[in-house]
C-alpha positions as a LaTeX table, in Angstrom:
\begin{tabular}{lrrr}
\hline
Residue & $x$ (\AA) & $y$ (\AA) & $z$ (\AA) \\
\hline
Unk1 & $-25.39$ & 30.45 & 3.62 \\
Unk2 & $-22.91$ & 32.87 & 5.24 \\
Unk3 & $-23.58$ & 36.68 & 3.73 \\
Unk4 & $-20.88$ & 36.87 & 1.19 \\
Unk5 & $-21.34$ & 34.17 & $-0.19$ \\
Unk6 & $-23.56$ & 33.26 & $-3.70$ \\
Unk7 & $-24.82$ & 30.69 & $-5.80$ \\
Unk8 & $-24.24$ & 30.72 & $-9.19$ \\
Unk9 & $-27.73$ & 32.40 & $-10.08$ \\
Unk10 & $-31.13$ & 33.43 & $-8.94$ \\
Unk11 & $-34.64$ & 34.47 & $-9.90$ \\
Unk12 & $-33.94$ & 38.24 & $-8.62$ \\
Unk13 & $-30.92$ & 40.17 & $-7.92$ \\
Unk14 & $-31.18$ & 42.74 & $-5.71$ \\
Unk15 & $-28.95$ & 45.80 & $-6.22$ \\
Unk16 & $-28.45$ & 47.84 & $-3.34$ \\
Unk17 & $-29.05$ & 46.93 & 0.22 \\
Unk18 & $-31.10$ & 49.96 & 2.60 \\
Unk19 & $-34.74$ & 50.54 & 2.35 \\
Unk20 & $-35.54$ & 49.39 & $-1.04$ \\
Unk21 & $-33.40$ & 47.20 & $-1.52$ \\
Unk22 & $-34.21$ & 45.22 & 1.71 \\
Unk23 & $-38.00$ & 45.80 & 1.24 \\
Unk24 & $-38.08$ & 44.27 & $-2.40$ \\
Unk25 & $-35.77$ & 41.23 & $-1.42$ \\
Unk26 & $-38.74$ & 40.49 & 1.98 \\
Unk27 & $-41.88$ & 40.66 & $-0.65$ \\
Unk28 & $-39.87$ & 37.89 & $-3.16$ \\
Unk29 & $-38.47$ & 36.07 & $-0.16$ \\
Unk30 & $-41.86$ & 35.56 & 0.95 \\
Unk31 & $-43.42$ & 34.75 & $-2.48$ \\
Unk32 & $-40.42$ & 31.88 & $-2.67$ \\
Unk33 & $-38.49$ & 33.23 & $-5.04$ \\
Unk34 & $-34.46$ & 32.77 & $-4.74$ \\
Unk35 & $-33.15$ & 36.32 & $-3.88$ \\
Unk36 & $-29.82$ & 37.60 & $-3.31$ \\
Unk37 & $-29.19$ & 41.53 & $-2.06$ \\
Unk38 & $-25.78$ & 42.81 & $-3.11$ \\
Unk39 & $-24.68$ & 45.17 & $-0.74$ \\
Unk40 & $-21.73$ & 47.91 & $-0.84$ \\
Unk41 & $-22.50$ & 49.31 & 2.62 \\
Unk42 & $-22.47$ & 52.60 & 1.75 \\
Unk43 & $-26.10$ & 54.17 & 2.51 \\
Unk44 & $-27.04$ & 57.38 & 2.11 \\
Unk45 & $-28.14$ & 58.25 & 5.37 \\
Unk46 & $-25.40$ & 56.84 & 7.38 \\
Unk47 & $-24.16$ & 60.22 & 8.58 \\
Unk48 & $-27.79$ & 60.80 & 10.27 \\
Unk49 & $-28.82$ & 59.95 & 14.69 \\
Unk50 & $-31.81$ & 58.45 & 12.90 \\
Unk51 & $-34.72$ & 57.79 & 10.85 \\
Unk52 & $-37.60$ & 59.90 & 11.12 \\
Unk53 & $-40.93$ & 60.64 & 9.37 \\
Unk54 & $-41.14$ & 56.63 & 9.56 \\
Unk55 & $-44.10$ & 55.00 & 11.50 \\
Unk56 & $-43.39$ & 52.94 & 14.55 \\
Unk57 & $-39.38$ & 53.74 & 13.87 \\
Unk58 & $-38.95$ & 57.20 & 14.21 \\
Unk59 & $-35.65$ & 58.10 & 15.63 \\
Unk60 & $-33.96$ & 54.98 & 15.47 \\
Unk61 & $-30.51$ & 54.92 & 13.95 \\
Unk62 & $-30.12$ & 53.93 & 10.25 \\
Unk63 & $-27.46$ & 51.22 & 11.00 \\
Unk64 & $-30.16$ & 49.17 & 13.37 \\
Unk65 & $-33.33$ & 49.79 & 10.98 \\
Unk66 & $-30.78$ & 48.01 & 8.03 \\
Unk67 & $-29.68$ & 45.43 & 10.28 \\
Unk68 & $-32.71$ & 44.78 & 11.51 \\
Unk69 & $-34.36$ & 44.08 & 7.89 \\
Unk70 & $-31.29$ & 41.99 & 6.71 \\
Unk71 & $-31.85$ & 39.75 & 9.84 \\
Unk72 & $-35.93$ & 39.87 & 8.81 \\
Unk73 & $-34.82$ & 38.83 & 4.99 \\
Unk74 & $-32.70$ & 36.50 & 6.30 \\
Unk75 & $-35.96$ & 34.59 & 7.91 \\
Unk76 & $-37.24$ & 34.18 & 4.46 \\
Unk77 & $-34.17$ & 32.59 & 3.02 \\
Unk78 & $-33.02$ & 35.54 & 1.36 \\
Unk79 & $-29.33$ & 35.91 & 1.01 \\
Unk80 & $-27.05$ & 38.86 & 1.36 \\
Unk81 & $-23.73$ & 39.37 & $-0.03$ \\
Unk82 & $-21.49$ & 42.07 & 0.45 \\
Unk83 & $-19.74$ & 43.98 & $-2.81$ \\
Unk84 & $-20.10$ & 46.47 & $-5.26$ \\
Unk85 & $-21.56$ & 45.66 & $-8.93$ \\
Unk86 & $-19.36$ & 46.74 & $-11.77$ \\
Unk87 & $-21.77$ & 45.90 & $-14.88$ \\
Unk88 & $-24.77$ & 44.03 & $-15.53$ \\
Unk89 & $-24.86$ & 42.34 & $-19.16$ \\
Unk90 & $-27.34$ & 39.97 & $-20.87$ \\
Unk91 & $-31.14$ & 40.32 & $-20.69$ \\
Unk92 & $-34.52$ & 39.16 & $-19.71$ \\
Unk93 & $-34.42$ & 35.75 & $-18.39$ \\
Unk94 & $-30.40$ & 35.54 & $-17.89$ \\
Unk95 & $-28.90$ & 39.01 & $-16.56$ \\
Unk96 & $-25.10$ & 38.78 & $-15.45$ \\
Unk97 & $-24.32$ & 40.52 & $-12.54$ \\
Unk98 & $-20.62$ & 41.16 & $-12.13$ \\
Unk99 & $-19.06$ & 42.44 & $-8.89$ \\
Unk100 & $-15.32$ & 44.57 & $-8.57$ \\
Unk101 & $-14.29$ & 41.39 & $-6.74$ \\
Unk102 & $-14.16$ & 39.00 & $-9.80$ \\
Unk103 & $-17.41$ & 37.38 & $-8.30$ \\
Unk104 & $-20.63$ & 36.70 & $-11.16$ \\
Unk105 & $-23.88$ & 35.78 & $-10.79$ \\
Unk106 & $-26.89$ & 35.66 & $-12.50$ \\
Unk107 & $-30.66$ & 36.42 & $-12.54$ \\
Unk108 & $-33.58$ & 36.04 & $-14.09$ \\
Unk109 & $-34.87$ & 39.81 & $-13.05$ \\
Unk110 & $-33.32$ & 42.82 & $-11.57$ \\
Unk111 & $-34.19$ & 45.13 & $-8.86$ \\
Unk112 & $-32.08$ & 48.51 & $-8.47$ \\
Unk113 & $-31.80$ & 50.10 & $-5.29$ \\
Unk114 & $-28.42$ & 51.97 & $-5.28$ \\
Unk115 & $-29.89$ & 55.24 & $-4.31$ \\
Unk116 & $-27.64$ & 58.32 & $-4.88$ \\
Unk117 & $-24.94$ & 60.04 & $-3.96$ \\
Unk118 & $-25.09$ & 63.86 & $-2.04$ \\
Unk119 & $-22.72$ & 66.40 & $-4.59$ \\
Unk120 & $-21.68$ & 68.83 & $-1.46$ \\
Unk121 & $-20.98$ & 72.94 & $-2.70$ \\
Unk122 & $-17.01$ & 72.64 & $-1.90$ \\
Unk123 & $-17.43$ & 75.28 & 0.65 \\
Unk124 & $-15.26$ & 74.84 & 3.83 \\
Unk125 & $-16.95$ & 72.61 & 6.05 \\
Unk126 & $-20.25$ & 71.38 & 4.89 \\
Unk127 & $-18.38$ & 68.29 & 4.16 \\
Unk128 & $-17.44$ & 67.70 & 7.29 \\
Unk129 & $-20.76$ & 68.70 & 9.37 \\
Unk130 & $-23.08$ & 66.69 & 6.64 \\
Unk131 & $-26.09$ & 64.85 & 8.54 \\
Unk132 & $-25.22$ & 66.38 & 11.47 \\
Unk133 & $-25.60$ & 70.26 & 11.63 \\
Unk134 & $-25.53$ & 70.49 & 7.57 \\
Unk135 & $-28.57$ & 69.49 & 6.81 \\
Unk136 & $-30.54$ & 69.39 & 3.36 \\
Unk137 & $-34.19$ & 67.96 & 4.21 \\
Unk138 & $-36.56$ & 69.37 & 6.64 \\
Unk139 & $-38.94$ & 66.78 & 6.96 \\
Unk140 & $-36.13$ & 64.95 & 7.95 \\
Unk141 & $-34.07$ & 66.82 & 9.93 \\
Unk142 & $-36.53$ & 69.99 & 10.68 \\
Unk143 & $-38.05$ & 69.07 & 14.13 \\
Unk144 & $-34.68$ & 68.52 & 15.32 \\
Unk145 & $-33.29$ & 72.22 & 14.35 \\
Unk146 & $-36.59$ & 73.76 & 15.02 \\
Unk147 & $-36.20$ & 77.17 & 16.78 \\
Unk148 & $-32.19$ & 77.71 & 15.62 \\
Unk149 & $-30.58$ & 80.23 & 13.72 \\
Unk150 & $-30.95$ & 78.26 & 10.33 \\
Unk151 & $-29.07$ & 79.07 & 7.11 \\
Unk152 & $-29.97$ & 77.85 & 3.92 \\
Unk153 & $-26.82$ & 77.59 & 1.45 \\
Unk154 & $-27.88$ & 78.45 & $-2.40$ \\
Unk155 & $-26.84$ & 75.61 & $-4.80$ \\
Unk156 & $-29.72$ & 75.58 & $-7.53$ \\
Unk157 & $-33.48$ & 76.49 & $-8.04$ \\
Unk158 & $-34.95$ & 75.35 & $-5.34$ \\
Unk159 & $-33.48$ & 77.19 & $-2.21$ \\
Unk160 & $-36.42$ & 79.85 & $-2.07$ \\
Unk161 & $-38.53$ & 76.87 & $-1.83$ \\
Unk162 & $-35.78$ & 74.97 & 0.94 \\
Unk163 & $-35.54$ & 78.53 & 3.02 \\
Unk164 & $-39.52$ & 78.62 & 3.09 \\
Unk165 & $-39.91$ & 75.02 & 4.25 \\
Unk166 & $-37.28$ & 75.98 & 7.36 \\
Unk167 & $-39.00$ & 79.48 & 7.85 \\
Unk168 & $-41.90$ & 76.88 & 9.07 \\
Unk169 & $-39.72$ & 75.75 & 11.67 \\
Unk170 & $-37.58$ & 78.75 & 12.83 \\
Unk171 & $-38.53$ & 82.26 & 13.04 \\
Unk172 & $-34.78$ & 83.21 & 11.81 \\
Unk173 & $-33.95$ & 82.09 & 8.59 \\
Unk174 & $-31.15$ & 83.72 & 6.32 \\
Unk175 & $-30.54$ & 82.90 & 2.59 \\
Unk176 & $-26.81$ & 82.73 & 1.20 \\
Unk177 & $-27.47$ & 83.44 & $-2.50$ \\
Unk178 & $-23.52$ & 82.47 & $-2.46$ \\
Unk179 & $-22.79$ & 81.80 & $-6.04$ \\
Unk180 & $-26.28$ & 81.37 & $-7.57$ \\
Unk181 & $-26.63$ & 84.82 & $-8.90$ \\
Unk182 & $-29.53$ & 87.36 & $-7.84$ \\
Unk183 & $-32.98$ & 85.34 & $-6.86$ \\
Unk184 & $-36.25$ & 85.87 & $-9.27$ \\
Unk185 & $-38.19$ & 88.42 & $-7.80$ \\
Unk186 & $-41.19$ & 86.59 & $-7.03$ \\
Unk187 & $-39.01$ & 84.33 & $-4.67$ \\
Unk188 & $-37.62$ & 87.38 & $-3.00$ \\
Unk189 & $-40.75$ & 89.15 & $-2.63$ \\
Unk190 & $-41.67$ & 85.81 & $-0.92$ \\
Unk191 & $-38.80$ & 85.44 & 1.55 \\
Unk192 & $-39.15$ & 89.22 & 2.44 \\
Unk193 & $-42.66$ & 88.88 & 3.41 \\
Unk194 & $-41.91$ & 85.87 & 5.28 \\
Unk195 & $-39.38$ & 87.63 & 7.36 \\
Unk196 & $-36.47$ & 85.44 & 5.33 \\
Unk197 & $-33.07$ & 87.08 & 5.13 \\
Unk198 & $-31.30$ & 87.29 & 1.82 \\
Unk199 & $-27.07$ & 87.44 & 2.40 \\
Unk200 & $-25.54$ & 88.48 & $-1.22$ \\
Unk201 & $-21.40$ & 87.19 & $-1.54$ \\
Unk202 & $-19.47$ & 84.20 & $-2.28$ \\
Unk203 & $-19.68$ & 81.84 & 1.01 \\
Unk204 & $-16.07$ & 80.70 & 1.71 \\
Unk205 & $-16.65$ & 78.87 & 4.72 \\
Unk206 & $-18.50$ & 77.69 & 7.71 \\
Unk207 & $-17.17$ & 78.86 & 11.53 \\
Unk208 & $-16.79$ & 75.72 & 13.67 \\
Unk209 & $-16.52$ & 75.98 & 17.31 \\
Unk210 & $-16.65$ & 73.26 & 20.25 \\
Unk211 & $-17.55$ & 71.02 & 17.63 \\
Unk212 & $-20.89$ & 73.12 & 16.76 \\
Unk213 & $-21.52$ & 75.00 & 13.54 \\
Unk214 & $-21.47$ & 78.91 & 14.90 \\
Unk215 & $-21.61$ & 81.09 & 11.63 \\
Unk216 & $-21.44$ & 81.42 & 7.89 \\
Unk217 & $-18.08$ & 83.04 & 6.59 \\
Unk218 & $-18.18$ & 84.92 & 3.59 \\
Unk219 & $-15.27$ & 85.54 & 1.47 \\
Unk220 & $-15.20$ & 89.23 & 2.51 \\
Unk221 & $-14.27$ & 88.26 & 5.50 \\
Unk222 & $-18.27$ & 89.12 & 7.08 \\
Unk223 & $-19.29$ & 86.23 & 9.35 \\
Unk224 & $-22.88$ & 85.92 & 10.14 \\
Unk225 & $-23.91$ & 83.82 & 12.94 \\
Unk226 & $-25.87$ & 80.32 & 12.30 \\
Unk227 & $-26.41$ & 77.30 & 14.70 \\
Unk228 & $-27.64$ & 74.94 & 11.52 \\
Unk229 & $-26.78$ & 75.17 & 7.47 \\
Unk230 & $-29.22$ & 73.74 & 5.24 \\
Unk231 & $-27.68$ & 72.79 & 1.93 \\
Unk232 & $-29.48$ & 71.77 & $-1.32$ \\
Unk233 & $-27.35$ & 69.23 & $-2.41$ \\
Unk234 & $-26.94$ & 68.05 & $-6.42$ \\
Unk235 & $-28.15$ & 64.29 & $-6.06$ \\
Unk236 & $-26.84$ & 61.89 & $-8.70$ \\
Unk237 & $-28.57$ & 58.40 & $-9.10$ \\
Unk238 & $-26.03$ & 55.81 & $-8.52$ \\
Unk239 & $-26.10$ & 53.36 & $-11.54$ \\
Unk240 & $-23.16$ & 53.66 & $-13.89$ \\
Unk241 & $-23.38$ & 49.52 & $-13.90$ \\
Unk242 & $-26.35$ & 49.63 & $-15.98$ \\
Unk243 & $-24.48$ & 51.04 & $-18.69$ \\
Unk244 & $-24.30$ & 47.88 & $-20.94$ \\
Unk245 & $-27.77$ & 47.62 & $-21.04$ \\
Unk246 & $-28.04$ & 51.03 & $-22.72$ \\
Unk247 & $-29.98$ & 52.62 & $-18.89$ \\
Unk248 & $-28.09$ & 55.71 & $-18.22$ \\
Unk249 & $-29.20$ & 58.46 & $-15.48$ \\
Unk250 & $-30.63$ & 61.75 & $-16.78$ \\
Unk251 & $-31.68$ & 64.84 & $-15.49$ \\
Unk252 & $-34.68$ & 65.15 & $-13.29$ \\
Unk253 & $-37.47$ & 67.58 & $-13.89$ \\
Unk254 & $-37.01$ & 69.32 & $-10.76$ \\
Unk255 & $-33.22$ & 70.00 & $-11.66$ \\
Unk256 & $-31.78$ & 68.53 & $-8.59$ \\
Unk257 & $-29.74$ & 66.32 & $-9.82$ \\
Unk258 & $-30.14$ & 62.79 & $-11.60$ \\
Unk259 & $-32.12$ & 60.21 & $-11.71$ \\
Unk260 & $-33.60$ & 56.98 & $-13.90$ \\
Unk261 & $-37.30$ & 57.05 & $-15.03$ \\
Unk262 & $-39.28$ & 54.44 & $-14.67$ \\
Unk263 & $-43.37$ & 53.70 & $-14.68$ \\
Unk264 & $-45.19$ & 53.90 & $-11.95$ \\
Unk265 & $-44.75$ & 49.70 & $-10.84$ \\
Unk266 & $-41.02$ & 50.73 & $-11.08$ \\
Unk267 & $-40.41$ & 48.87 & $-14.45$ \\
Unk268 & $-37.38$ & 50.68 & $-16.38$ \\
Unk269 & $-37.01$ & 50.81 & $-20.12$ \\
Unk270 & $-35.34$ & 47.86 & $-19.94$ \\
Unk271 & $-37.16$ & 44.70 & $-19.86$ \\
Unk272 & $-36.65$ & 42.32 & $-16.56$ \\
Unk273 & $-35.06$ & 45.36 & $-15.01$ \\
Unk274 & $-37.04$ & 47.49 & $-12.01$ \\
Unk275 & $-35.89$ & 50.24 & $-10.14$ \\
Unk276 & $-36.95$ & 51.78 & $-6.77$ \\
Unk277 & $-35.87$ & 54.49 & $-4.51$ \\
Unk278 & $-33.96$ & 57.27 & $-4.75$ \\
Unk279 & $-31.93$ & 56.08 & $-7.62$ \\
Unk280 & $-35.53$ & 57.38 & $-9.60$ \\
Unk281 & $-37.42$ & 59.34 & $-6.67$ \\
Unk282 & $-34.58$ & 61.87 & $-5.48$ \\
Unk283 & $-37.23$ & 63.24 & $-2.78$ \\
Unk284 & $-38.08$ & 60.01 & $-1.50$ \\
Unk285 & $-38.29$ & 59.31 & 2.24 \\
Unk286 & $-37.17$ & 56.05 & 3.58 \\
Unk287 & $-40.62$ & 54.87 & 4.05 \\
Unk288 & $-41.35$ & 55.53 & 0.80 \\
Unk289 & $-38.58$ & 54.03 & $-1.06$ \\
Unk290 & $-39.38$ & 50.87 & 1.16 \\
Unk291 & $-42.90$ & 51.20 & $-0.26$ \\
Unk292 & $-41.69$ & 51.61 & $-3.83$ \\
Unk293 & $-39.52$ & 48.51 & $-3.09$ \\
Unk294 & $-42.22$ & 46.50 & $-1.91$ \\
Unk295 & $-44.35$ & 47.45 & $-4.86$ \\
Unk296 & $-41.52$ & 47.12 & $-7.49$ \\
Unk297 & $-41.00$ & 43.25 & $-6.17$ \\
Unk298 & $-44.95$ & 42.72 & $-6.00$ \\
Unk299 & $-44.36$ & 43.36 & $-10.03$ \\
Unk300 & $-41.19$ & 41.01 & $-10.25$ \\
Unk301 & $-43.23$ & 38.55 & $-9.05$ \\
Unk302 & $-46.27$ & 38.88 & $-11.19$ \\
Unk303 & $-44.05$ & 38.48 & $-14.08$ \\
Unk304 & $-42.55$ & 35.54 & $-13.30$ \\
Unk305 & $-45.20$ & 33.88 & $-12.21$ \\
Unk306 & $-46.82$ & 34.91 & $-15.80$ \\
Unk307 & $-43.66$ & 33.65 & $-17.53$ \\
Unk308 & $-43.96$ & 30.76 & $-15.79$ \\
Unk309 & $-47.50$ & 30.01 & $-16.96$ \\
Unk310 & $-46.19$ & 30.28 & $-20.63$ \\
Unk311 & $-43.92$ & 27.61 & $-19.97$ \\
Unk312 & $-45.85$ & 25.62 & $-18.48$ \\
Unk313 & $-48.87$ & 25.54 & $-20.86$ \\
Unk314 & $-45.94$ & 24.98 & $-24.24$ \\
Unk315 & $-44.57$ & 22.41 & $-22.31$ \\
Unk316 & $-47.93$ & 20.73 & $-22.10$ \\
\hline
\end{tabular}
């Protein structure tokens, strides 16, 4: 079946097509269930050179590693189709996916793996340098800026922690409170002994030169120079079609943004529907939300096949 097109319904829907998504759809393909990944194309990570932290794939480009697993699910007789899913109705047994397009189809379980979406400071620039030198994570970006003038744009609670992570990698480090008010002294007793600057002011823009990030503009006109700006970005889970069935995001502990909780085999509050990746783990890696997609089908799966088993023995 060419990608795009569906059948009228399937044991497992799979929202979302990167890591998770892709990981959770080879597990059921390969436990025979019927499996179809719905796939907007938008991934997170698409601004990135590559993939890194992940074993045996480090570096490679995010576009190959995706189309690389779609042509692995593919194998297995898993389909993909390309859209974007406006609601999902119904419940356990006989979910209704819709799409924007018109298109419906439905499924006896469902597996979320939208991921987020980045909410950028609107500060001149960062937009337009994100995943390249804008950067937000270091364990995915930090080798590659190791050594550079780094800044670290304040946007919540956690940019003591961000500017300590990147003091590991750089010897010159400089915090931009920007709007975020004065830091709690035991951070700033931290970043002082660390040898972490601390830049008071509004931020108003970044300096762009040859193409290259070259300094931090504050809106007193002070520029101070930076070759990379790490920014902790507000990360929203991406799941406003799971409305109907009463799952709605909510804030995460860590206050970075939203996300949707779930138990630890990715099962939501909602029964037949599982969710994996960042869409409940904001600080997941993309090995890890291929491992929690894995896992998440592995569960699918089992509950089937246990559903199953009830039929079968009333039947008899």
């Amino acid at each position: 079946m060419k990608d795009g097109a569906m059948k009228d319904a399937y044991d497992v829907v799979v929202v979302g097509g990167a890591a998770a998504g892709l990981s959770g759809a080879l597990v059921l393909a390969r436990s025979r269930r019927s499996v179809v990944v719905i796939d907007a194309g938008q991934p997170r990570n698409a601004p990135a050179e590559g993939v890194h932290g992940l074993l045996a794939r480090e570096g490679m480009p995010p576009g190959e590693l995706l189309e690389r697993g779609r042509d692995e699910i593919r194998q297995y007789g898993a389909e993909i189709a390309t859209g974007t899913v406006e609601a999902v109705t119904g419940g356990v047994g006989r979910f209704a996916v819709a799409l924007t397009d018109g298109r419906t189809v439905t499924a006896r379980r469902v597996l979320v793996a939208t991921g987020l979406v980045d909410e950028l400071p609107e500060v001149d620039g960062v937009r337009e340098r994100w995943g390249r030198d804008v950067v937000h994570c270091p364990y995915c970006h930090g080798w590659e800026v190791r050594d550079q003038a780094i800044g670290v744009l304040a946007t919540g609670p956690m940019a003591a922690h961000q500017a300590l992570l990147f003091r590991q990698l750089s010897d010159d480090v400089t915090v931009f409170v920007n709007d975020q008010g004065a830091l709690p002294q035991e951070q700033a007793e931290q970043l002082a002994a660390r040898g972490v600057a601390v830049v008071e002011g509004a931020v108003e823009a970044l300096e762009i030169s040859g193409d290259r990030i070259t300094g931090v503009r504050l809106v007193d006109g002070t520029t101070i120079p930076r070759d990379v700006v790490a920014v902790g970005a507000r990360m929203s889970a991406r799941v406003e079609f799971l409305a109907p069935l009463g799952i709605k995001p909510v804030e995460h502990p860590s206050g970075m943004g939203t996300h949707v909780p779930c138990d630890p085999t990715g099962r939501t509050d909602v029964a037949g529907v599982w969710i994996a990746g960042n869409a409940t783990d904001l600080s997941a890696q993309v090995g890890a939300a291929a491992a929690a997609g894995a896992f998440a089908a592995a569960q699918i799966n089992t509950d089937l096949v246990a559903e199953e088993a009830r039929s079968a023995v009333a039947a008899r």
